[in-house]
XYZ file of C-alpha atoms in Angstrom:
601
model
C 121.667 149.816 87.647
C 120.686 147.514 90.510
C 119.297 149.082 93.649
C 122.246 148.426 95.949
C 124.668 149.631 93.303
C 122.609 152.805 93.125
C 122.570 153.244 96.876
C 126.367 153.159 96.850
C 126.838 155.256 93.704
C 129.174 158.213 93.403
C 128.233 161.743 94.308
C 125.502 160.894 96.813
C 126.739 157.999 98.911
C 123.995 155.665 99.912
C 122.154 156.033 103.184
C 125.142 157.812 104.590
C 127.783 155.716 106.272
C 125.108 153.182 107.072
C 125.325 151.127 103.884
C 125.279 147.579 105.178
C 127.737 144.885 104.328
C 126.493 141.437 103.343
C 123.191 140.696 104.988
C 123.030 138.191 107.783
C 121.055 135.066 107.097
C 118.300 136.368 109.356
C 118.292 139.762 107.670
C 118.204 138.221 104.217
C 115.355 135.973 105.242
C 113.381 138.916 106.614
C 113.905 140.921 103.431
C 112.793 137.969 101.323
C 109.763 137.604 103.587
C 108.919 141.274 103.111
C 109.281 141.094 99.340
C 107.045 138.026 99.196
C 104.469 139.747 101.395
C 104.444 142.920 99.297
C 104.036 140.917 96.101
C 101.163 139.080 97.746
C 99.557 142.418 98.596
C 99.972 143.557 94.998
C 98.390 140.529 93.352
C 95.535 140.329 95.853
C 94.740 143.978 95.200
C 94.973 143.384 91.466
C 92.102 140.904 91.677
C 89.882 143.788 92.768
C 91.388 146.288 90.313
C 90.906 144.783 86.845
C 91.374 148.137 85.129
C 94.839 148.413 86.664
C 95.625 144.892 85.501
C 94.764 145.942 81.960
C 96.658 149.201 82.265
C 99.792 147.351 83.344
C 99.388 144.568 80.787
C 98.936 141.990 83.556
C 95.506 140.714 82.494
C 97.022 137.674 80.809
C 97.812 134.077 81.742
C 96.475 133.215 85.184
C 94.863 136.662 85.389
C 93.250 136.752 81.947
C 89.821 136.677 83.634
C 90.442 140.247 84.821
C 90.282 141.480 81.221
C 86.517 140.932 81.249
C 85.799 142.721 84.541
C 85.312 146.181 86.004
C 86.035 147.199 89.593
C 83.323 146.938 92.227
C 81.950 150.477 92.475
C 79.628 149.740 95.388
C 79.967 150.796 99.007
C 80.654 147.139 99.811
C 83.579 147.272 97.410
C 85.008 150.241 99.295
C 84.495 148.450 102.623
C 86.512 145.558 101.211
C 89.414 147.951 100.527
C 89.451 149.113 104.145
C 89.195 145.568 105.520
C 92.084 144.438 103.350
C 94.173 147.430 104.458
C 93.708 146.416 108.096
C 94.843 142.862 107.333
C 97.822 144.089 105.356
C 98.850 146.490 108.117
C 98.831 143.686 110.673
C 100.856 141.412 108.395
C 103.392 144.155 107.728
C 103.846 144.932 111.425
C 104.650 141.271 112.041
C 107.988 141.833 110.265
C 110.425 143.720 112.552
C 111.487 146.855 110.702
C 114.885 146.890 112.422
C 115.718 143.532 110.831
C 115.682 145.048 107.338
C 118.382 146.727 105.310
C 118.001 150.319 104.018
C 116.345 149.419 100.710
C 113.836 147.081 102.318
C 113.146 149.613 105.081
C 112.230 152.134 102.408
C 109.729 149.675 100.916
C 108.384 148.968 104.401
C 108.010 152.646 105.299
C 106.303 153.648 102.063
C 103.796 150.800 102.187
C 103.099 151.419 105.888
C 102.507 155.096 105.180
C 100.114 154.233 102.360
C 98.152 151.818 104.539
C 97.887 154.338 107.374
C 96.614 156.972 104.931
C 94.066 154.561 103.515
C 92.742 153.646 106.940
C 92.603 157.304 108.012
C 89.942 157.860 105.355
C 87.591 155.267 106.825
C 86.148 157.854 109.188
C 84.379 159.592 106.302
C 81.328 157.617 105.223
C 80.822 159.438 101.945
C 82.516 159.947 98.612
C 85.923 158.348 98.225
C 88.646 158.648 100.853
C 90.764 155.507 100.496
C 93.928 157.443 99.655
C 92.430 160.067 97.357
C 89.833 162.372 98.842
C 86.953 162.989 96.419
C 83.811 163.882 98.371
C 81.285 163.444 95.553
C 80.554 160.095 93.925
C 79.236 161.851 90.826
C 80.829 164.928 89.332
C 82.402 166.157 86.123
C 85.599 164.312 87.142
C 84.227 161.170 88.758
C 81.861 158.428 87.770
C 81.801 155.278 85.675
C 79.679 157.114 83.099
C 82.822 159.000 81.996
C 85.629 156.733 83.163
C 84.586 153.422 81.609
C 84.244 154.575 77.973
C 87.539 156.461 78.250
C 89.255 153.432 79.768
C 87.930 151.043 77.129
C 88.993 153.364 74.348
C 92.492 154.138 75.564
C 93.535 150.952 77.358
C 91.531 147.864 76.379
C 93.418 146.389 73.427
C 91.653 144.099 70.949
C 93.869 141.801 68.908
C 92.031 138.496 69.345
C 88.472 137.238 69.552
C 89.010 136.644 73.273
C 89.993 140.315 73.731
C 86.810 141.335 71.924
C 84.687 139.032 74.092
C 86.272 140.582 77.185
C 85.400 144.046 75.849
C 81.773 142.976 75.436
C 81.742 141.601 78.995
C 82.994 144.918 80.340
C 80.259 146.802 78.516
C 77.776 144.334 80.007
C 79.119 145.247 83.468
C 79.070 148.980 82.673
C 75.415 149.436 83.594
C 75.939 147.679 86.930
C 78.794 150.055 87.763
C 76.624 153.069 86.960
C 73.801 151.762 89.145
C 76.195 151.053 92.033
C 77.391 154.654 91.950
C 73.841 155.945 91.691
C 72.987 154.059 94.886
C 76.093 155.408 96.635
C 75.349 158.975 95.600
C 71.754 158.650 96.768
C 72.974 157.401 100.155
C 75.445 160.278 100.407
C 72.753 162.781 99.461
C 70.807 161.598 102.506
C 73.766 162.885 104.546
C 73.771 166.182 102.666
C 76.788 165.257 100.531
C 76.477 166.017 96.848
C 78.164 168.439 94.503
C 77.327 172.152 94.148
C 74.884 173.291 91.477
C 77.480 174.344 88.903
C 79.264 170.983 89.161
C 76.006 169.116 88.619
C 75.305 171.279 85.559
C 78.522 170.051 83.932
C 77.852 166.494 85.095
C 74.448 166.568 83.394
C 76.055 167.895 80.230
C 78.540 165.031 80.203
C 75.882 162.434 80.989
C 73.972 163.714 77.990
C 77.068 163.391 75.811
C 77.169 159.676 76.656
C 73.426 158.977 76.693
C 71.905 161.090 73.942
C 73.287 159.159 70.991
C 72.138 156.258 68.926
C 73.463 153.060 70.563
C 75.678 152.300 67.581
C 77.124 155.840 67.756
C 78.202 155.604 71.403
C 81.872 155.584 72.290
C 82.114 151.880 73.222
C 80.255 150.684 70.099
C 82.284 152.840 67.721
C 85.549 152.113 69.505
C 85.047 148.345 69.399
C 83.957 148.500 65.745
C 87.219 150.276 64.867
C 89.309 147.842 66.905
C 87.599 144.818 65.341
C 88.263 146.180 61.885
C 91.922 146.839 62.705
C 92.266 143.278 64.049
C 90.497 141.744 61.014
C 87.754 140.369 63.238
C 84.068 140.167 62.293
C 81.889 143.168 63.283
C 79.133 141.287 65.120
C 80.488 142.046 68.586
C 80.199 145.786 67.939
C 76.509 145.247 67.247
C 76.276 143.291 70.507
C 77.827 146.231 72.340
C 75.343 148.623 70.719
C 72.529 146.369 71.932
C 73.978 146.277 75.437
C 74.262 150.050 75.445
C 70.578 150.318 74.520
C 69.240 147.643 76.850
C 71.567 147.786 79.871
C 73.628 150.969 79.907
C 71.069 153.538 78.739
C 68.496 152.588 81.418
C 71.233 152.868 84.075
C 72.269 156.256 82.684
C 68.636 157.376 82.730
C 68.367 156.444 86.400
C 71.580 158.268 87.172
C 70.596 161.332 85.209
C 67.260 161.413 87.041
C 69.082 161.424 90.380
C 71.537 164.138 89.321
C 68.633 166.230 88.004
C 66.849 165.800 91.330
C 69.978 166.786 93.266
C 70.517 169.788 90.995
C 67.152 171.102 92.167
C 68.331 170.867 95.782
C 71.946 171.897 95.296
C 73.641 174.874 96.896
C 76.213 177.126 95.234
C 78.816 176.937 98.020
C 82.129 175.713 96.622
C 83.991 174.441 99.695
C 83.908 171.173 101.598
C 83.567 173.195 104.816
C 79.795 172.724 104.370
C 80.039 168.902 104.542
C 79.875 166.780 107.718
C 83.142 167.330 109.621
C 84.198 169.465 106.659
C 87.150 171.239 108.281
C 88.748 167.939 109.280
C 87.974 166.505 105.838
C 89.884 169.307 104.135
C 92.805 168.937 106.518
C 93.004 165.209 105.801
C 92.562 165.774 102.067
C 95.469 168.225 102.001
C 97.611 165.867 104.043
C 96.831 162.948 101.728
C 97.584 164.981 98.593
C 100.717 166.789 99.724
C 102.058 164.170 102.181
C 102.885 167.115 104.442
C 101.103 168.641 107.428
C 99.994 172.217 106.695
C 96.898 174.101 107.767
C 94.653 175.955 105.363
C 95.955 179.265 106.709
C 99.581 178.198 106.208
C 98.864 177.128 102.629
C 97.098 180.418 101.948
C 100.006 182.498 103.244
C 102.554 180.436 101.306
C 100.529 180.906 98.142
C 100.248 184.669 98.538
C 104.005 185.005 99.126
C 104.885 182.912 96.089
C 102.367 184.714 93.881
C 104.085 187.996 94.720
C 107.595 186.646 94.070
C 106.802 184.931 90.753
C 104.663 187.834 89.563
C 107.628 190.174 90.020
C 109.782 187.950 87.804
C 107.164 187.945 85.051
C 106.800 191.711 85.340
C 110.507 192.185 84.582
C 110.377 190.071 81.407
C 107.159 191.632 80.127
C 108.547 195.117 80.579
C 111.625 194.106 78.575
C 109.195 193.017 75.826
C 107.532 196.420 75.786
C 104.528 195.289 77.822
C 104.574 197.583 80.839
C 100.998 198.775 81.264
C 98.525 197.189 83.659
C 98.870 194.417 86.205
C 100.821 191.267 85.437
C 97.545 189.398 85.048
C 96.168 191.979 82.619
C 99.309 191.825 80.509
C 99.189 188.033 80.432
C 95.566 188.246 79.264
C 96.662 190.597 76.480
C 99.459 188.211 75.498
C 96.981 185.318 75.416
C 94.800 187.258 72.979
C 97.525 188.044 70.475
C 96.799 186.314 67.149
C 100.432 185.222 66.837
C 100.000 183.204 70.061
C 96.875 181.286 69.022
C 96.174 178.289 66.854
C 92.850 178.316 64.968
C 90.050 176.658 66.946
C 89.588 174.117 64.157
C 90.649 170.522 63.650
C 93.615 171.575 61.449
C 94.554 174.150 64.100
C 94.409 171.485 66.810
C 96.591 169.160 64.749
C 99.149 171.938 64.271
C 99.154 172.472 68.034
C 99.743 168.753 68.610
C 102.640 168.859 66.155
C 104.237 171.660 68.170
C 103.945 169.539 71.314
C 105.536 166.560 69.568
C 108.452 168.684 68.403
C 108.983 170.051 71.920
C 108.964 166.575 73.458
C 111.398 165.297 70.819
C 113.773 168.212 71.426
C 113.779 167.651 75.190
C 114.197 163.887 74.759
C 117.467 164.507 72.931
C 118.722 166.561 75.885
C 117.737 164.147 78.678
C 121.127 162.364 78.895
C 122.613 165.611 80.195
C 120.619 165.223 83.412
C 119.576 161.572 83.667
C 121.499 158.299 83.694
C 118.349 156.167 83.511
C 115.828 156.830 80.730
C 112.495 155.092 80.107
C 112.250 152.478 77.404
C 108.571 153.131 76.714
C 107.702 155.899 74.245
C 105.187 158.635 75.041
C 102.496 159.659 72.552
C 100.574 162.943 72.511
C 96.819 162.894 71.984
C 93.897 165.208 72.566
C 91.432 164.465 75.357
C 88.425 162.567 73.928
C 85.705 165.007 72.986
C 83.074 163.152 75.023
C 84.798 164.051 78.320
C 86.662 167.239 77.441
C 84.062 169.538 79.056
C 85.058 168.369 82.531
C 88.538 166.953 81.961
C 91.753 168.620 83.176
C 93.833 170.694 80.780
C 96.451 167.981 80.470
C 97.254 164.637 82.045
C 99.526 161.619 81.698
C 98.740 157.919 81.342
C 101.588 155.474 81.898
C 102.618 152.722 79.511
C 101.863 149.060 80.180
C 104.477 146.877 81.818
C 104.533 144.460 78.882
C 105.311 147.177 76.335
C 102.074 146.589 74.427
C 100.751 150.113 74.978
C 102.722 153.374 75.016
C 102.449 156.137 77.557
C 100.098 158.945 76.542
C 100.189 162.672 77.276
C 96.651 163.980 76.846
C 95.905 167.662 76.222
C 92.425 169.184 76.385
C 91.705 171.032 73.117
C 88.051 171.954 73.580
C 89.140 175.526 72.784
C 92.615 176.374 71.497
C 92.262 179.828 73.061
C 92.869 178.059 76.384
C 96.267 176.874 75.123
C 98.308 179.793 73.734
C 101.615 178.973 72.078
C 103.824 180.608 74.710
C 102.646 178.148 77.397
C 102.792 174.887 75.471
C 106.439 173.955 76.023
C 106.265 174.043 79.805
C 103.131 171.874 79.741
C 105.027 169.318 77.650
C 107.933 169.301 80.102
C 105.440 168.734 82.921
C 103.280 165.984 81.426
C 105.877 164.167 79.320
C 109.658 164.623 79.652
C 111.322 165.163 82.012
C 108.074 165.285 83.989
C 105.555 162.530 84.587
C 106.833 160.175 81.901
C 110.374 160.044 83.246
C 109.304 159.852 86.875
C 106.570 157.244 86.435
C 108.378 154.975 83.989
C 111.702 155.087 85.874
C 109.865 153.315 88.677
C 107.500 151.206 86.597
C 110.287 149.729 84.478
C 112.527 148.986 87.473
C 113.154 145.373 88.387
C 114.328 146.316 91.889
C 111.187 147.939 93.274
C 108.380 145.674 94.484
C 105.413 145.710 92.109
C 103.215 147.295 94.753
C 105.471 150.366 94.666
C 106.216 150.647 90.964
C 102.807 152.167 90.297
C 102.722 154.072 93.587
C 101.367 157.591 93.440
C 101.806 160.425 95.904
C 100.580 163.667 94.443
C 103.064 165.882 96.282
C 105.957 163.754 95.041
C 104.734 163.217 91.465
C 103.227 166.615 90.753
C 106.038 168.322 92.626
C 108.524 166.479 90.413
C 106.646 167.493 87.265
C 106.717 171.145 88.287
C 110.398 170.824 89.232
C 110.877 169.427 85.708
C 109.506 172.643 84.261
C 112.105 174.553 86.261
C 114.814 172.113 85.185
C 113.956 172.760 81.527
C 114.421 176.482 82.105
C 117.767 175.832 83.845
C 118.837 173.666 80.893
C 118.389 176.649 78.592
C 115.311 175.425 76.754
C 113.996 179.007 76.652
C 117.164 180.691 75.427
C 116.153 183.264 72.837
C 112.478 182.699 73.687
C 111.442 185.210 76.357
C 107.743 184.541 75.792
C 108.357 180.825 76.366
C 110.005 181.779 79.646
C 106.927 183.830 80.482
C 104.890 180.700 79.801
C 107.049 178.754 82.242
C 106.751 181.432 84.917
C 103.012 181.693 84.302
C 102.840 177.960 84.996
C 104.662 178.456 88.303
C 102.407 181.403 89.096
C 99.370 179.284 88.264
C 100.456 176.591 90.748
C 101.156 179.183 93.452
C 97.720 180.675 92.794
C 96.218 177.226 93.304
C 97.424 177.339 96.909
C 95.468 180.538 97.400
C 92.217 179.531 95.711
C 92.077 175.941 96.990
C 92.533 177.023 100.598
C 90.335 180.019 99.840
C 87.360 177.885 98.832
C 87.728 175.045 101.314
C 89.139 176.796 104.392
C 88.137 180.448 103.982
C 84.724 179.940 102.343
C 85.461 181.738 99.094
C 82.801 181.469 96.429
C 83.374 179.909 93.022
C 83.207 183.383 91.491
C 85.744 184.905 93.882
C 88.181 182.044 93.294
C 87.756 182.243 89.522
C 88.188 185.994 89.381
C 91.319 185.790 91.541
C 92.804 183.069 89.339
C 92.187 185.059 86.158
C 93.358 188.366 87.604
C 96.544 186.824 88.963
C 97.572 184.460 86.178
C 95.903 185.867 83.055
C 94.725 182.361 82.135
C 91.657 182.351 79.867
C 88.298 182.290 81.652
C 87.180 178.975 80.154
C 90.258 177.163 81.349
C 90.279 179.029 84.681
C 86.665 178.074 85.334
C 87.426 174.444 84.594
C 90.329 174.578 87.038
C 88.257 176.053 89.860
C 85.584 173.443 89.262
C 88.227 170.741 89.469
C 89.438 172.033 92.852
C 85.819 172.046 94.029
C 85.497 168.280 93.658
C 89.098 167.316 94.455
C 90.013 169.336 97.557
C 93.664 169.619 98.471
C 95.072 167.981 95.354
C 95.791 171.291 93.638
C 98.039 172.225 96.564
C 100.337 169.279 95.941
C 102.056 170.804 92.886
C 103.665 173.874 94.410
C 104.235 172.337 97.824
C 105.901 169.347 96.184
C 107.910 171.631 93.897
C 109.132 173.576 96.920
C 110.357 170.372 98.584
C 112.043 168.997 95.438
C 113.903 172.241 94.689
C 114.967 172.665 98.313
C 116.376 169.150 98.452
C 118.141 169.524 95.104
C 119.699 172.817 96.177
C 120.829 171.307 99.496
C 122.439 168.398 97.658
C 124.170 170.712 95.186
C 125.591 172.907 97.953
C 126.866 169.904 99.881
C 128.467 168.317 96.792
C 130.153 171.570 95.744
C 132.459 171.029 92.743
C 131.563 167.306 92.727
C 127.889 168.033 91.990
C 126.401 165.546 89.556
C 122.720 166.095 88.686
C 122.489 162.569 87.302
C 123.283 161.146 90.728
C 120.617 163.282 92.383
C 117.988 162.462 89.759
C 118.567 158.739 90.192
C 116.430 158.966 93.307
C 113.575 158.502 90.826
C 114.594 154.863 90.418
C 113.607 154.283 94.058
C 109.958 154.886 93.175
C 107.369 157.367 94.386
C 107.226 158.073 98.102
C 105.709 160.572 100.537
C 107.599 163.866 100.656
C 108.492 163.298 104.300
C 110.170 160.015 103.332
C 111.834 161.647 100.318
C 113.441 164.260 102.559
C 114.876 161.541 104.803
C 116.157 159.480 101.882
C 117.836 162.387 100.094
C 119.473 163.755 103.229
C 120.781 160.337 104.205
C 122.197 159.994 100.705
C 123.932 163.341 101.156
C 125.569 162.290 104.430
């Protein structure tokens, strides 16, 4: 469906009574000017984001040179991002917003918002703050040492000799990226900005997993060897990569590990960013960037406590009906997690059986999607375990979109370092979140659209995207996916409870100065989630402040807007019409509220 057809579709009339008639010549010219400008922004940015070019399948033709490059990880590279954002903002403001139609105004507003958010982060001369706030250059979740091998393995395709040469060139640049981040982290450390001791412990463990191998046994060497064999190409380039790992990458890793070891000796145990320069403001801006709303740490904390109480009461009712009435909700969830009938063996065959359950759940939901959605993604989604080399610090599950050219599928990754962390009763809701109708439907509905400018098709706003994924879990429950499966419903409610608890612990650590131990104990006591997984979650919130708040805050906005639309439509309610807002692409929650309410007018 074309965008203007969508904006005028039944059920939710487009932008109220303000749907324009045929554009004037001036208006059409301005919209064409905007579209040209936004495409220019996209392709100029792509030149400095070669990994994104590969991810999207756009490292071909005139941009084939990007296939052999990695992004500039230096402080100068970050300064270039801010300078470009200032130029783009000025160019955008030169187009009068009032001259644009509703669809073009939406593009204008979303891009302007993104540029303003990027430039707001320039005040913090440490970590990363150009959109996503990550205060530490090196952690268990950040750093080329972990990102580059994972990227090469999952996204760099090798079907020709030229592809293989590009792979070798990226490995050659790998050491330079590590050294650039080592220099940045050393500079930040001079300002007192580096991760807490427990984060650096995990970082050292992961550095060792990359470094302490024979060069030919490293991830890049083994990955390229397998890809060369599959492509019927000679194996020499894999030996070249092994040599590069030994001569270029290992020395850079040694320098980085020496710095992290040094910092570990100086590190504190405090979890929150309150201890950093201008830490209170940093957390406020981080929350705002992640949620695209304006809430204080105290407001987030109170919201979390209220939702924990409400969701916990719902779980209590179901558990009592299952004969589990003794102890707190958290204690009963712990007991449920320990039941042998809820666990897969912590073995490779057990992990494969778990993956098969996920595949069956995704397939079952895929068959039901037409009940709720008029537009479905063309790209398939595969389910894989998180690579073992990074699983110690990786999230429990995450989504990677498909390429634009259809050459690579979307992937839903699940962390299987210990199957105890993933009991059977909670697997379905994770699948609905990460795959369908969660991230896969939301991301690919935009990415596959021909109506959204390229710069917006891959847009990401955590409150919108993670809020949608959590709303998708609720939608699955409303669709009856847990009928006859009360423990599956408990898993869904535990997931909601988990996200509400995130509001409490994230604000607790960063605004109220909670310790890592206090946050972990609260998370376990409230949700019953296994200690290993809970500890990994708390450590994630340590290095990515505010992001964990985006799920439940976004979910609250999505469900409120859906319920408003359903009440207003009354007997004419059509969920497919509401869900087609996804085809407009990701946007800040404040913009989403305006768009949906105008469509309800």
